[in-house]
Short mmCIF file of C-alpha atoms (C1' of nucleotides) in Angstrom, two decimals:
data_model
loop_
_atom_site.label_atom_id
_atom_site.label_comp_id
_atom_site.label_asym_id
_atom_site.label_seq_id
_atom_site.Cartn_x
_atom_site.Cartn_y
_atom_site.Cartn_z
CA UNK A 1 77.17 62.48 101.88
CA UNK A 2 77.57 59.78 98.70
CA UNK A 3 78.86 61.57 95.43
CA UNK A 4 76.59 59.90 92.63
CA UNK A 5 78.20 60.43 89.24
CA UNK A 6 75.29 61.16 87.13
CA UNK A 7 74.57 64.11 89.74
CA UNK A 8 78.07 65.61 88.70
CA UNK A 9 78.48 64.96 85.22
CA UNK A 10 79.47 68.68 84.55
CA UNK A 11 82.27 67.85 86.92
CA UNK A 12 83.26 64.82 84.35
CA UNK A 13 83.03 67.78 81.38
CA UNK A 14 85.00 70.04 83.36
CA UNK A 15 87.63 67.41 83.57
CA UNK A 16 87.47 66.55 80.28
CA UNK A 17 88.47 70.12 79.25
CA UNK A 18 92.04 68.90 79.51
CA UNK A 19 91.74 64.91 79.71
CA UNK A 20 89.84 61.71 78.63
CA UNK A 21 88.33 59.68 80.90
CA UNK A 22 86.11 56.89 81.16
CA UNK A 23 83.48 56.12 83.82
CA UNK A 24 85.34 53.70 85.90
CA UNK A 25 87.97 56.25 86.07
CA UNK A 26 85.55 58.99 86.85
CA UNK A 27 83.99 56.94 89.66
CA UNK A 28 87.44 56.29 91.06
CA UNK A 29 88.18 59.77 90.96
CA UNK A 30 85.16 60.97 93.05
CA UNK A 31 86.11 58.95 95.68
CA UNK A 32 88.66 61.47 96.77
CA UNK A 33 86.07 64.14 96.73
CA UNK A 34 83.37 65.01 99.52
CA UNK A 35 80.36 67.21 98.82
CA UNK A 36 79.00 70.22 100.35
CA UNK A 37 76.06 72.50 100.38
CA UNK A 38 75.98 75.94 101.63
CA UNK A 39 73.91 78.90 101.90
CA UNK A 40 73.88 82.19 100.92
CA UNK A 41 75.95 84.41 103.28
CA UNK A 42 77.48 81.24 104.74
CA UNK A 43 81.30 81.28 105.14
CA UNK A 44 83.23 78.57 103.44
CA UNK A 45 86.51 79.88 104.58
CA UNK A 46 87.51 82.21 107.11
CA UNK A 47 90.64 84.49 106.94
CA UNK A 48 92.64 83.11 109.71
CA UNK A 49 91.71 79.50 109.47
CA UNK A 50 93.97 76.63 108.33
CA UNK A 51 92.65 75.98 104.73
CA UNK A 52 92.55 71.94 103.97
CA UNK A 53 90.55 71.90 100.95
CA UNK A 54 89.84 73.43 97.57
CA UNK A 55 86.67 73.51 96.02
CA UNK A 56 85.00 73.14 92.79
CA UNK A 57 81.58 75.10 92.68
CA UNK A 58 78.92 72.92 91.17
CA UNK A 59 76.26 75.10 91.70
CA UNK A 60 75.95 78.93 93.06
CA UNK A 61 78.32 81.68 93.24
CA UNK A 62 81.09 82.79 95.89
CA UNK A 63 84.05 85.31 96.21
CA UNK A 64 87.22 85.13 97.64
CA UNK A 65 87.89 88.70 99.65
CA UNK A 66 90.36 90.33 101.50
CA UNK A 67 89.92 92.83 104.31
CA UNK A 68 92.76 95.61 104.67
CA UNK A 69 93.85 97.43 107.48
CA UNK A 70 91.76 100.28 106.72
CA UNK A 71 88.65 97.64 106.83
CA UNK A 72 88.11 98.01 103.37
CA UNK A 73 87.26 94.78 101.35
CA UNK A 74 88.95 93.55 98.22
CA UNK A 75 87.65 90.81 96.04
CA UNK A 76 90.36 88.46 94.83
CA UNK A 77 88.39 85.99 93.00
CA UNK A 78 84.85 84.69 92.23
CA UNK A 79 83.79 81.55 91.30
CA UNK A 80 80.75 80.30 89.67
CA UNK A 81 79.54 76.73 88.28
CA UNK A 82 82.58 74.92 86.98
CA UNK A 83 85.33 77.09 88.89
CA UNK A 84 87.77 76.28 91.33
CA UNK A 85 88.17 78.12 94.65
CA UNK A 86 90.12 78.37 97.73
CA UNK A 87 92.69 80.46 99.13
CA UNK A 88 95.36 79.07 97.04
CA UNK A 89 98.41 80.35 99.06
CA UNK A 90 97.33 78.85 102.10
CA UNK A 91 95.92 75.54 100.63
CA UNK A 92 99.16 74.77 98.73
CA UNK A 93 101.56 75.65 101.71
CA UNK A 94 99.05 74.33 104.32
CA UNK A 95 99.01 77.31 106.24
CA UNK A 96 96.26 80.25 107.32
CA UNK A 97 93.84 81.75 105.04
CA UNK A 98 94.13 85.53 104.40
CA UNK A 99 91.13 85.70 102.29
CA UNK A 100 87.61 84.66 103.43
CA UNK A 101 85.42 82.82 101.04
CA UNK A 102 81.61 83.58 100.97
CA UNK A 103 78.43 82.56 99.14
CA UNK A 104 76.66 85.08 97.28
CA UNK A 105 74.22 82.69 96.46
CA UNK A 106 73.32 79.17 97.99
CA UNK A 107 76.12 76.79 96.63
CA UNK A 108 77.02 73.32 95.95
CA UNK A 109 80.58 72.09 96.19
CA UNK A 110 83.00 69.31 95.56
CA UNK A 111 85.78 69.42 98.00
CA UNK A 112 88.99 68.03 97.65
CA UNK A 113 91.44 68.13 100.61
CA UNK A 114 95.22 68.73 100.24
CA UNK A 115 96.09 65.33 101.17
CA UNK A 116 93.72 63.40 98.58
CA UNK A 117 94.95 65.97 95.89
CA UNK A 118 98.43 64.69 96.30
CA UNK A 119 97.34 60.75 96.57
CA UNK A 120 94.83 61.48 93.40
CA UNK A 121 97.70 63.06 91.59
CA UNK A 122 100.31 60.22 92.73
CA UNK A 123 97.81 57.64 91.73
CA UNK A 124 96.58 59.20 88.08
CA UNK A 125 99.10 60.80 86.08
CA UNK A 126 96.02 61.92 84.06
CA UNK A 127 94.91 64.23 87.24
CA UNK A 128 98.46 65.60 87.75
CA UNK A 129 98.18 66.60 83.99
CA UNK A 130 94.79 68.12 84.50
CA UNK A 131 95.64 70.20 87.62
CA UNK A 132 98.97 71.23 85.81
CA UNK A 133 97.21 72.31 82.98
CA UNK A 134 94.26 73.97 85.23
CA UNK A 135 97.09 75.76 86.97
CA UNK A 136 98.74 76.87 83.92
CA UNK A 137 95.43 78.35 82.61
CA UNK A 138 94.61 79.95 85.84
CA UNK A 139 97.83 81.63 85.78
CA UNK A 140 97.45 83.14 82.43
CA UNK A 141 93.91 84.55 83.56
CA UNK A 142 94.97 86.05 86.56
CA UNK A 143 97.78 87.89 84.30
CA UNK A 144 95.40 88.96 81.93
CA UNK A 145 93.43 90.73 84.88
CA UNK A 146 96.80 92.17 86.37
CA UNK A 147 97.54 93.56 82.90
CA UNK A 148 94.21 95.32 83.00
CA UNK A 149 95.17 96.87 86.19
CA UNK A 150 98.43 98.21 84.58
CA UNK A 151 96.92 99.41 81.46
CA UNK A 152 93.27 100.41 81.98
CA UNK A 153 91.74 103.09 84.16
CA UNK A 154 88.78 102.24 86.14
CA UNK A 155 86.07 103.20 83.28
CA UNK A 156 87.69 100.74 81.21
CA UNK A 157 88.12 97.85 83.58
CA UNK A 158 84.45 98.38 84.34
CA UNK A 159 83.83 97.93 80.78
CA UNK A 160 86.05 94.86 80.03
CA UNK A 161 84.45 93.19 82.98
CA UNK A 162 80.95 93.78 81.43
CA UNK A 163 81.87 92.43 78.08
CA UNK A 164 83.92 89.28 79.45
CA UNK A 165 81.14 88.57 82.07
CA UNK A 166 77.91 89.86 80.88
CA UNK A 167 75.75 87.46 82.74
CA UNK A 168 77.65 86.87 85.83
CA UNK A 169 77.87 90.48 86.65
CA UNK A 170 73.80 90.64 87.01
CA UNK A 171 74.22 88.18 89.84
CA UNK A 172 76.65 90.30 91.77
CA UNK A 173 76.34 93.88 93.58
CA UNK A 174 77.78 96.84 92.46
CA UNK A 175 79.45 96.77 95.97
CA UNK A 176 81.04 93.60 94.99
CA UNK A 177 81.93 94.86 91.48
CA UNK A 178 83.69 97.83 92.83
CA UNK A 179 85.63 95.95 95.19
CA UNK A 180 86.85 93.26 92.51
CA UNK A 181 87.57 96.20 90.38
CA UNK A 182 89.38 98.13 93.00
CA UNK A 183 87.11 101.26 92.63
CA UNK A 184 85.04 103.00 95.22
CA UNK A 185 81.19 102.22 95.14
CA UNK A 186 80.55 105.93 94.47
CA UNK A 187 82.88 105.93 91.30
CA UNK A 188 81.75 102.64 89.81
CA UNK A 189 78.42 104.44 90.50
CA UNK A 190 78.78 107.20 88.18
CA UNK A 191 80.06 105.11 85.26
CA UNK A 192 77.21 104.63 82.65
CA UNK A 193 74.68 101.58 82.32
CA UNK B 1 125.25 73.52 71.43
CA UNK B 2 125.61 70.64 73.87
CA UNK B 3 124.56 70.74 77.78
CA UNK B 4 126.82 69.73 80.31
CA UNK B 5 125.06 68.91 83.52
CA UNK B 6 127.53 70.33 85.60
CA UNK B 7 127.36 73.70 83.83
CA UNK B 8 123.92 73.76 85.00
CA UNK B 9 123.91 72.28 88.41
CA UNK B 10 121.82 75.20 89.51
CA UNK B 11 119.15 73.81 87.37
CA UNK B 12 119.35 70.51 89.43
CA UNK B 13 118.84 72.80 92.31
CA UNK B 14 115.95 74.26 90.97
CA UNK B 15 114.10 71.09 90.09
CA UNK B 16 114.92 69.63 93.62
CA UNK B 17 112.74 72.29 95.03
CA UNK B 18 109.92 70.22 94.25
CA UNK B 19 111.07 66.78 93.13
CA UNK B 20 114.20 64.40 94.10
CA UNK B 21 116.10 63.39 90.72
CA UNK B 22 119.42 61.31 90.47
CA UNK B 23 122.15 62.30 87.87
CA UNK B 24 120.84 59.81 85.62
CA UNK B 25 117.48 61.22 85.25
CA UNK B 26 119.04 64.75 85.34
CA UNK B 27 120.90 63.85 82.11
CA UNK B 28 117.83 62.44 80.64
CA UNK B 29 115.93 65.84 81.45
CA UNK B 30 118.39 67.68 80.08
CA UNK B 31 117.91 66.09 76.58
CA UNK B 32 114.57 67.99 76.26
CA UNK B 33 116.36 71.39 76.48
CA UNK B 34 118.55 73.47 74.72
CA UNK B 35 120.77 76.36 75.57
CA UNK B 36 120.92 79.96 74.52
CA UNK B 37 122.97 83.06 75.01
CA UNK B 38 121.75 86.90 74.80
CA UNK B 39 123.25 90.18 74.77
CA UNK B 40 121.77 93.08 76.60
CA UNK B 41 119.26 94.91 74.64
CA UNK B 42 118.43 91.54 72.68
CA UNK B 43 114.97 90.48 71.96
CA UNK B 44 114.05 87.13 73.25
CA UNK B 45 110.33 87.13 71.76
CA UNK B 46 108.89 89.78 69.76
CA UNK B 47 105.31 90.68 70.36
CA UNK B 48 103.37 88.94 67.42
CA UNK B 49 105.60 86.15 67.12
CA UNK B 50 104.47 82.73 67.81
CA UNK B 51 105.72 81.60 70.94
CA UNK B 52 107.19 77.98 70.51
CA UNK B 53 109.55 78.08 74.13
CA UNK B 54 109.65 78.77 77.63
CA UNK B 55 112.75 79.79 79.00
CA UNK B 56 114.56 78.99 82.39
CA UNK B 57 117.05 82.12 83.43
CA UNK B 58 120.75 80.38 84.14
CA UNK B 59 122.40 83.93 84.19
CA UNK B 60 121.18 87.28 83.68
CA UNK B 61 118.11 89.31 83.60
CA UNK B 62 114.83 89.80 81.47
CA UNK B 63 111.85 91.70 81.37
CA UNK B 64 108.38 90.59 79.90
CA UNK B 65 106.64 93.88 78.57
CA UNK B 66 103.71 95.25 77.05
CA UNK B 67 103.36 98.35 74.97
CA UNK B 68 99.46 99.64 75.17
CA UNK B 69 97.50 101.49 72.41
CA UNK B 70 98.95 105.01 73.74
CA UNK B 71 102.18 103.31 73.22
CA UNK B 72 102.93 103.34 77.13
CA UNK B 73 105.23 100.39 78.25
CA UNK B 74 103.84 97.86 81.08
CA UNK B 75 106.11 95.31 82.61
CA UNK B 76 104.47 92.14 83.56
CA UNK B 77 107.25 90.09 84.84
CA UNK B 78 110.98 90.14 85.41
CA UNK B 79 113.13 87.10 85.60
CA UNK B 80 116.59 86.90 87.25
CA UNK B 81 118.78 83.61 87.85
CA UNK B 82 116.52 80.66 88.45
CA UNK B 83 113.18 82.26 87.02
CA UNK B 84 111.19 80.79 84.18
CA UNK B 85 109.80 83.24 81.64
CA UNK B 86 107.88 83.27 78.39
CA UNK B 87 104.55 84.66 77.01
CA UNK B 88 102.74 82.16 79.07
CA UNK B 89 99.38 82.69 77.39
CA UNK B 90 101.08 82.17 73.81
CA UNK B 91 103.36 79.51 75.02
CA UNK B 92 100.30 77.14 76.25
CA UNK B 93 98.09 77.83 73.70
CA UNK B 94 100.86 78.02 71.07
CA UNK B 95 99.55 81.30 69.66
CA UNK B 96 101.18 84.86 69.07
CA UNK B 97 102.91 86.73 71.53
CA UNK B 98 101.31 90.09 73.26
CA UNK B 99 104.50 90.56 75.40
CA UNK B 100 107.83 91.05 74.29
CA UNK B 101 110.50 89.91 76.37
CA UNK B 102 113.68 91.56 76.48
CA UNK B 103 117.56 91.29 78.24
CA UNK B 104 118.22 93.92 80.72
CA UNK B 105 121.74 92.02 81.04
CA UNK B 106 123.34 89.67 79.05
CA UNK B 107 121.71 86.51 79.53
CA UNK B 108 121.93 82.84 79.45
CA UNK B 109 118.84 80.50 78.90
CA UNK B 110 117.50 76.79 79.15
CA UNK B 111 114.83 76.52 76.39
CA UNK B 112 112.25 74.11 76.38
CA UNK B 113 109.49 73.91 73.41
CA UNK B 114 106.11 73.38 73.95
CA UNK B 115 106.27 69.95 72.07
CA UNK B 116 109.30 68.94 74.45
CA UNK B 117 107.50 70.02 77.54
CA UNK B 118 104.62 67.96 76.93
CA UNK B 119 106.96 65.09 75.94
CA UNK B 120 108.64 65.30 78.96
CA UNK B 121 105.59 65.44 81.09
CA UNK B 122 104.29 62.63 79.46
CA UNK B 123 107.57 60.54 79.89
CA UNK B 124 108.21 61.55 83.32
CA UNK B 125 105.45 61.71 85.97
CA UNK B 126 108.03 63.60 88.22
CA UNK B 127 108.32 66.23 85.54
CA UNK B 128 104.55 66.80 85.44
CA UNK B 129 104.59 66.86 88.98
CA UNK B 130 107.10 69.88 89.09
CA UNK B 131 105.76 71.70 86.66
CA UNK B 132 102.05 71.58 88.48
CA UNK B 133 103.97 72.52 91.66
CA UNK B 134 105.60 75.22 89.93
CA UNK B 135 102.52 76.52 88.35
CA UNK B 136 100.42 76.75 91.48
CA UNK B 137 103.51 78.67 92.84
CA UNK B 138 103.63 81.04 90.04
CA UNK B 139 99.82 81.60 90.42
CA UNK B 140 100.28 82.44 94.36
CA UNK B 141 102.76 85.10 93.57
CA UNK B 142 100.90 86.50 90.80
CA UNK B 143 97.86 86.65 93.08
CA UNK B 144 100.26 88.49 95.81
CA UNK B 145 101.01 90.95 93.34
CA UNK B 146 97.40 91.46 92.27
CA UNK B 147 96.54 91.88 95.59
CA UNK B 148 99.09 94.88 95.95
CA UNK B 149 97.32 96.90 93.17
CA UNK B 150 94.08 96.58 95.02
CA UNK B 151 95.29 97.59 98.49
CA UNK B 152 98.03 99.53 98.00
CA UNK B 153 98.79 102.87 96.38
CA UNK B 154 102.01 103.90 94.53
CA UNK B 155 104.26 104.39 97.38
CA UNK B 156 103.43 101.48 99.37
CA UNK B 157 103.56 99.34 96.36
CA UNK B 158 107.25 100.73 95.61
CA UNK B 159 107.97 100.08 99.48
CA UNK B 160 106.91 96.68 99.21
CA UNK B 161 109.02 96.05 95.92
CA UNK B 162 111.98 97.40 97.73
CA UNK B 163 111.54 95.29 100.76
CA UNK B 164 110.76 92.11 98.70
CA UNK B 165 113.49 92.40 96.03
CA UNK B 166 116.31 94.80 97.44
CA UNK B 167 118.83 93.42 95.26
CA UNK B 168 117.51 92.81 92.19
CA UNK B 169 115.81 96.22 92.21
CA UNK B 170 119.50 97.74 91.84
CA UNK B 171 119.82 95.97 88.34
CA UNK B 172 117.04 97.91 87.08
CA UNK B 173 116.17 101.22 85.95
CA UNK B 174 113.78 103.29 87.54
CA UNK B 175 111.69 103.62 84.66
CA UNK B 176 111.67 99.85 84.48
CA UNK B 177 110.39 99.64 87.90
CA UNK B 178 108.01 102.37 87.11
CA UNK B 179 106.62 100.46 84.28
CA UNK B 180 106.37 97.52 86.68
CA UNK B 181 104.65 99.28 89.53
CA UNK B 182 102.25 100.93 87.19
CA UNK B 183 103.16 104.45 87.99
CA UNK B 184 104.67 107.21 86.08
CA UNK B 185 108.32 108.06 85.93
CA UNK B 186 107.80 111.13 87.60
CA UNK B 187 105.72 110.07 90.34
CA UNK B 188 108.32 107.16 91.25
CA UNK B 189 111.09 110.03 91.32
CA UNK B 190 109.32 111.78 93.69
CA UNK B 191 109.34 108.94 96.22
CA UNK B 192 111.90 108.68 98.62
CA UNK B 193 115.37 106.85 98.56
"C1'" DC C 1 54.54 100.45 107.03
"C1'" DG C 2 58.74 101.32 108.04
"C1'" DC C 3 63.67 99.59 108.29
"C1'" DG C 4 68.10 99.16 106.93
"C1'" DC C 5 71.23 98.28 102.94
"C1'" DG C 6 72.40 99.17 98.30
"C1'" DA C 7 73.03 102.68 95.13
"C1'" DT C 8 73.27 107.46 93.67
"C1'" DT C 9 74.29 112.32 93.52
"C1'" DG C 10 77.12 116.37 95.04
"C1'" DA C 11 81.10 119.00 96.74
"C1'" DG C 12 85.47 119.51 98.35
"C1'" DT C 13 90.08 116.90 98.48
"C1'" DA C 14 94.01 113.94 97.91
"C1'" DA C 15 96.77 111.33 94.86
"C1'" DT C 16 98.75 110.78 90.27
"C1'" DT C 17 99.47 112.13 85.61
"C1'" DT C 18 100.64 114.88 81.90
"C1'" DC C 19 103.49 118.33 80.01
"C1'" DA C 20 107.53 120.89 80.06
"C1'" DA C 21 112.09 121.97 81.29
"C1'" DA C 22 116.48 121.61 83.49
"C1'" DT C 23 120.29 117.98 84.90
"C1'" DC C 24 122.54 114.41 85.26
"C1'" DT C 25 124.92 109.91 83.39
"C1'" DA C 26 126.55 106.33 80.53
"C1'" DG C 27 128.10 104.91 76.58
"C1'" DT C 28 130.26 106.21 71.89
"C1'" DG C 29 133.58 107.64 68.70
"C1'" DG C 30 137.62 110.61 67.75
"C1'" DC D 1 140.94 110.21 77.50
"C1'" DC D 2 137.76 113.70 76.52
"C1'" DA D 3 133.79 115.59 74.35
"C1'" DC D 4 129.39 114.59 72.91
"C1'" DT D 5 124.86 112.79 72.53
"C1'" DA D 6 120.87 109.94 73.75
"C1'" DG D 7 118.55 108.34 77.34
"C1'" DA D 8 117.37 108.57 82.23
"C1'" DT D 9 116.23 111.07 86.09
"C1'" DT D 10 114.42 114.86 88.74
"C1'" DT D 11 111.93 119.09 89.46
"C1'" DG D 12 108.10 122.18 88.65
"C1'" DA D 13 103.31 123.49 87.97
"C1'" DA D 14 98.75 122.68 85.93
"C1'" DA D 15 95.36 119.35 84.77
"C1'" DT D 16 93.04 115.03 85.66
"C1'" DT D 17 91.21 111.11 88.10
"C1'" DA D 18 89.34 109.11 91.74
"C1'" DC D 19 88.56 108.89 96.66
"C1'" DT D 20 86.36 110.52 100.98
"C1'" DC D 21 82.37 112.45 103.06
"C1'" DA D 22 77.86 113.36 103.32
"C1'" DA D 23 73.34 113.50 101.79
"C1'" DT D 24 69.80 111.54 99.55
"C1'" DC D 25 66.60 108.02 97.04
"C1'" DG D 26 64.83 103.18 96.25
"C1'" DC D 27 63.64 99.27 97.28
"C1'" DG D 28 63.21 94.90 99.21
"C1'" DC D 29 62.25 92.28 103.58
"C1'" DG D 30 60.42 91.48 107.71
#
DNA sequence: CGCGCGATTGAGTAATTTCAAATCTAGTGG
DNA sequence: CCACTAGATTTGAAATTACTCAATCGCGCG
């Protein structure tokens, strides 16, 4: 499917968080991307598959989850509008996913293959700059989350999540939130609200 | 202090993990760095200070730690030879540190200011590429660690740490390891070995 | 209308923490 | 080189947190 610049103006805004680009450049950039539409419950990445793409969420909501040896589900990331998602390790190293990525809602995505990402970065220094900044940003967010596991108990982690993503949370089931927080559904259920 | 290329040949090797550089380029790159030597127990960054630099460890061992409201210490990162360390969030946003970084051993560091980092990335596309790759790498390592908190209990996290960093661990006290693992010293002490 | 999944509640259990005390160890000054 | 002390480590016992298992409830969807 052909990508129309005006249909992804949010993506331009997203890029402009870190770099300045004009319309011509934006049109150039879009050539490296493809478009994908998925329905609720559909799988974007299945654990075990080779991971060829990273995805920017134009619309919808997805989770990246891990099933452990005991069959328990853990959520490593969720992505709503304007977020990037993939199995990062598998994508960067072009290996098999350990996470599955599934749509919580009908979703629309921009897809960037590893090859195209490298080509884009090589062709446009600006985009390499963008991805560097983005990666630094993702790292610190991740670190912040890690810190909550070190410093806060289940109740506090839940409170923090509520205060940080008040609207997003309403789009997710408590079961999903529990899997994200690293708490059992029952324990989460006993917390207020 | 003047930086001699041959005294930091490990740093060149480190950069060559992601990019190819010749001796001239390496000499150019080094101009953006300064050198610092610290003794055991000395503070590199004190929580509350503005963070102006990121540091590459030529020699030694440092930890980045956070003191919570109850006065408990948590270790968010340790850095031995060939690792980068700083309070990333404070560095990238040029704000005050929430972490303190302290030397566990006498250490030697290459220091890169935020300003110089940006200049270096702007001047040499290669280095922007390097930092992008490095950031992606750091992100996935961090994510892996996060996953252990979601999937493994204290004993398993300890076992994983032992198997992943068998030699590094011998340079750290059990108190420090406990603070890294998110376990009380007493609990860690009860695990085998 | 009923099925099935998600959410809740209860009771017992397991893991980990906390507090307290004893022991060990490395570094310091004499 | 030795004695001393502060910090690190270990051990014990009680308290707390969160989990598991089981049963019930509630509601949206077919």
